[in-house]
Amino acid sequence: SDHGEMNGDYDRLYKYNFFQSSLMVPLIIRVPDCASTVSDELVEFIDIGPRILDLAGVPLSYPQCGGAEPNPFVFSEYEQETMVYDGRWKMVVNQQHQPYLLFDLRTDPHEQLNLAGGEEFRDKEQELLEEIRTFLVRTATISYTWEGENRA
């Protein structure tokens, strides 16, 4: 289900950002003959297919980025920016991989205090930046420049 717009949160009306109002989408899956549970587990859209197959007892027949196992980190990309979130810390980097947003959502759930660039949080920035680099390498796509007769 789509979660709608920002509706004024953070003085914004539309999505396309990395604030919690845009990221935290409820996910409901009904499994026949299974007891109801509630989980705060981090899930990405790419995980939904493998998780449903896992619930149905169907093995994955090919490797892919998503999976049925819980994620220690989730990632999101928009245009040339990337976000990493671990359930507590959220960091967003620009296209030069420079952190410009860093929030500790345990102490600042409304994302009011940007900690990016603070000396006190330099180690946390580096840790999350390494996770982003690993993610970008793991999910990299190859683009081609078509020349000659194959050119559109």
Short mmCIF file of C-alpha atoms in Angstrom, two decimals:
data_model
loop_
_atom_site.label_atom_id
_atom_site.label_comp_id
_atom_site.label_asym_id
_atom_site.label_seq_id
_atom_site.Cartn_x
_atom_site.Cartn_y
_atom_site.Cartn_z
CA SER A 1 0.00 0.00 0.00
CA ASP A 2 1.17 3.51 -0.72
CA HIS A 3 1.39 5.73 2.33
CA GLY A 4 0.38 8.98 0.69
CA GLU A 5 2.14 12.29 0.93
CA MET A 6 4.08 14.09 3.66
CA ASN A 7 0.91 16.06 4.54
CA GLY A 8 2.89 18.96 5.99
CA ASP A 9 5.44 16.94 7.98
CA TYR A 10 8.76 18.81 7.90
CA ASP A 11 6.95 21.59 6.01
CA ARG A 12 6.68 19.36 2.93
CA LEU A 13 3.70 18.10 0.96
CA TYR A 14 5.23 15.44 -1.27
CA LYS A 15 7.45 12.41 -0.82
CA TYR A 16 10.83 11.96 -2.53
CA ASN A 17 12.93 12.52 0.57
CA PHE A 18 14.47 10.46 3.35
CA PHE A 19 12.44 11.64 6.35
CA GLN A 20 10.67 9.00 8.45
CA SER A 21 7.21 10.10 7.24
CA SER A 22 8.21 9.00 3.75
CA LEU A 23 10.15 5.87 4.72
CA MET A 24 8.10 4.13 7.38
CA VAL A 25 5.44 2.28 5.40
CA PRO A 26 3.31 -0.34 7.18
CA LEU A 27 3.69 -3.83 5.75
CA ILE A 28 0.95 -6.35 6.44
CA ILE A 29 1.18 -9.95 5.31
CA ARG A 30 -1.46 -12.52 6.21
CA VAL A 31 -0.26 -16.10 6.40
CA PRO A 32 -3.04 -18.70 6.72
CA ASP A 33 -2.83 -20.90 9.81
CA CYS A 34 -0.16 -18.70 11.44
CA ALA A 35 -0.52 -16.70 14.62
CA SER A 36 -0.51 -12.92 14.32
CA THR A 37 2.70 -11.10 15.18
CA VAL A 38 3.97 -7.55 15.07
CA SER A 39 7.57 -6.81 14.16
CA ASP A 40 9.76 -3.73 14.00
CA GLU A 41 12.11 -5.54 11.61
CA LEU A 42 13.62 -3.45 8.81
CA VAL A 43 12.28 -4.43 5.38
CA GLU A 44 13.00 -3.15 1.89
CA PHE A 45 10.69 -3.66 -1.08
CA ILE A 46 13.28 -5.96 -2.64
CA ASP A 47 12.85 -8.30 0.36
CA ILE A 48 9.10 -8.84 -0.02
CA GLY A 49 9.24 -11.42 -2.82
CA PRO A 50 11.89 -13.61 -1.17
CA ARG A 51 10.09 -13.39 2.20
CA ILE A 52 6.79 -14.51 0.71
CA LEU A 53 8.51 -17.38 -1.08
CA ASP A 54 10.21 -18.32 2.21
CA LEU A 55 6.85 -18.31 4.03
CA ALA A 56 5.46 -20.57 1.30
CA GLY A 57 8.45 -22.93 1.60
CA VAL A 58 9.64 -22.18 -1.93
CA PRO A 59 13.44 -21.93 -2.31
CA LEU A 60 14.93 -19.08 -4.31
CA SER A 61 16.21 -20.42 -7.62
CA TYR A 62 18.58 -17.53 -8.30
CA PRO A 63 20.68 -15.12 -6.25
CA GLN A 64 19.38 -11.61 -5.73
CA CYS A 65 19.98 -8.58 -3.53
CA GLY A 66 16.97 -9.01 -1.27
CA GLY A 67 16.33 -11.93 1.00
CA ALA A 68 14.21 -13.53 3.66
CA GLU A 69 16.68 -12.86 6.47
CA PRO A 70 16.37 -9.73 8.63
CA ASN A 71 18.31 -6.68 7.48
CA PRO A 72 20.75 -4.95 9.82
CA PHE A 73 20.59 -1.94 7.46
CA VAL A 74 18.13 -0.66 4.88
CA PHE A 75 19.03 1.63 2.02
CA SER A 76 17.16 4.05 -0.19
CA GLU A 77 18.27 6.05 -3.19
CA TYR A 78 16.76 9.09 -4.83
CA GLU A 79 18.39 10.81 -7.74
CA GLN A 80 22.08 10.81 -6.73
CA GLU A 81 21.67 10.62 -2.97
CA THR A 82 21.77 7.51 -0.79
CA MET A 83 20.37 6.83 2.67
CA VAL A 84 21.29 4.13 5.18
CA TYR A 85 19.20 3.34 8.27
CA ASP A 86 19.83 0.75 10.99
CA GLY A 87 16.75 1.26 13.15
CA ARG A 88 18.47 3.92 15.23
CA TRP A 89 20.89 5.89 13.08
CA LYS A 90 20.01 7.38 9.70
CA MET A 91 22.51 9.02 7.38
CA VAL A 92 22.09 10.56 3.92
CA VAL A 93 24.99 11.28 1.59
CA ASN A 94 25.18 13.37 -1.58
CA GLN A 95 26.61 12.21 -4.92
CA GLN A 96 30.16 12.85 -3.68
CA HIS A 97 29.44 10.52 -0.72
CA GLN A 98 29.59 13.40 1.74
CA PRO A 99 27.22 12.99 4.70
CA TYR A 100 24.83 15.91 4.97
CA LEU A 101 22.13 14.43 7.21
CA LEU A 102 22.76 12.29 10.30
CA PHE A 103 20.09 11.60 12.91
CA ASP A 104 20.00 9.50 16.07
CA LEU A 105 16.33 8.53 16.00
CA ARG A 106 16.47 7.07 19.49
CA THR A 107 17.10 10.51 21.00
CA ASP A 108 15.62 12.57 18.15
CA PRO A 109 12.65 10.68 16.64
CA HIS A 110 11.37 13.78 14.82
CA GLU A 111 14.69 14.42 13.03
CA GLN A 112 15.14 17.94 14.35
CA LEU A 113 18.87 17.84 15.22
CA ASN A 114 21.18 17.17 12.27
CA LEU A 115 24.42 15.67 13.65
CA ALA A 116 26.26 15.48 10.29
CA GLY A 117 29.71 17.00 10.35
CA GLY A 118 29.99 16.98 14.13
CA GLU A 119 33.34 15.76 15.43
CA GLU A 120 31.58 13.74 18.14
CA PHE A 121 29.84 11.60 15.47
CA ARG A 122 32.70 11.21 12.97
CA ASP A 123 33.14 7.47 13.75
CA LYS A 124 29.42 6.82 13.26
CA GLU A 125 29.51 8.69 9.94
CA GLN A 126 32.46 6.57 8.77
CA GLU A 127 30.77 3.33 9.85
CA LEU A 128 27.57 4.19 7.97
CA LEU A 129 29.50 5.50 4.97
CA GLU A 130 31.25 2.14 4.69
CA GLU A 131 27.84 0.41 4.69
CA ILE A 132 26.68 2.72 1.89
CA ARG A 133 29.82 1.99 -0.16
CA THR A 134 29.32 -1.75 0.29
CA PHE A 135 25.67 -1.41 -0.75
CA LEU A 136 26.54 0.64 -3.85
CA VAL A 137 29.17 -1.88 -4.97
CA ARG A 138 26.85 -4.84 -4.31
CA THR A 139 23.96 -3.31 -6.24
CA ALA A 140 25.90 -1.53 -9.00
CA THR A 141 24.49 -1.67 -12.48
CA ILE A 142 26.49 -1.44 -15.65
CA SER A 143 25.49 1.19 -18.16
CA TYR A 144 26.52 1.22 -21.77
CA THR A 145 27.10 3.93 -24.34
CA TRP A 146 25.73 2.65 -27.61
CA GLU A 147 27.70 3.60 -30.70
CA GLY A 148 27.12 3.25 -34.43
CA GLU A 149 24.24 1.16 -35.76
CA ASN A 150 23.07 0.09 -32.27
CA ARG A 151 22.61 3.68 -31.18
CA ALA A 152 19.00 4.77 -30.65
#
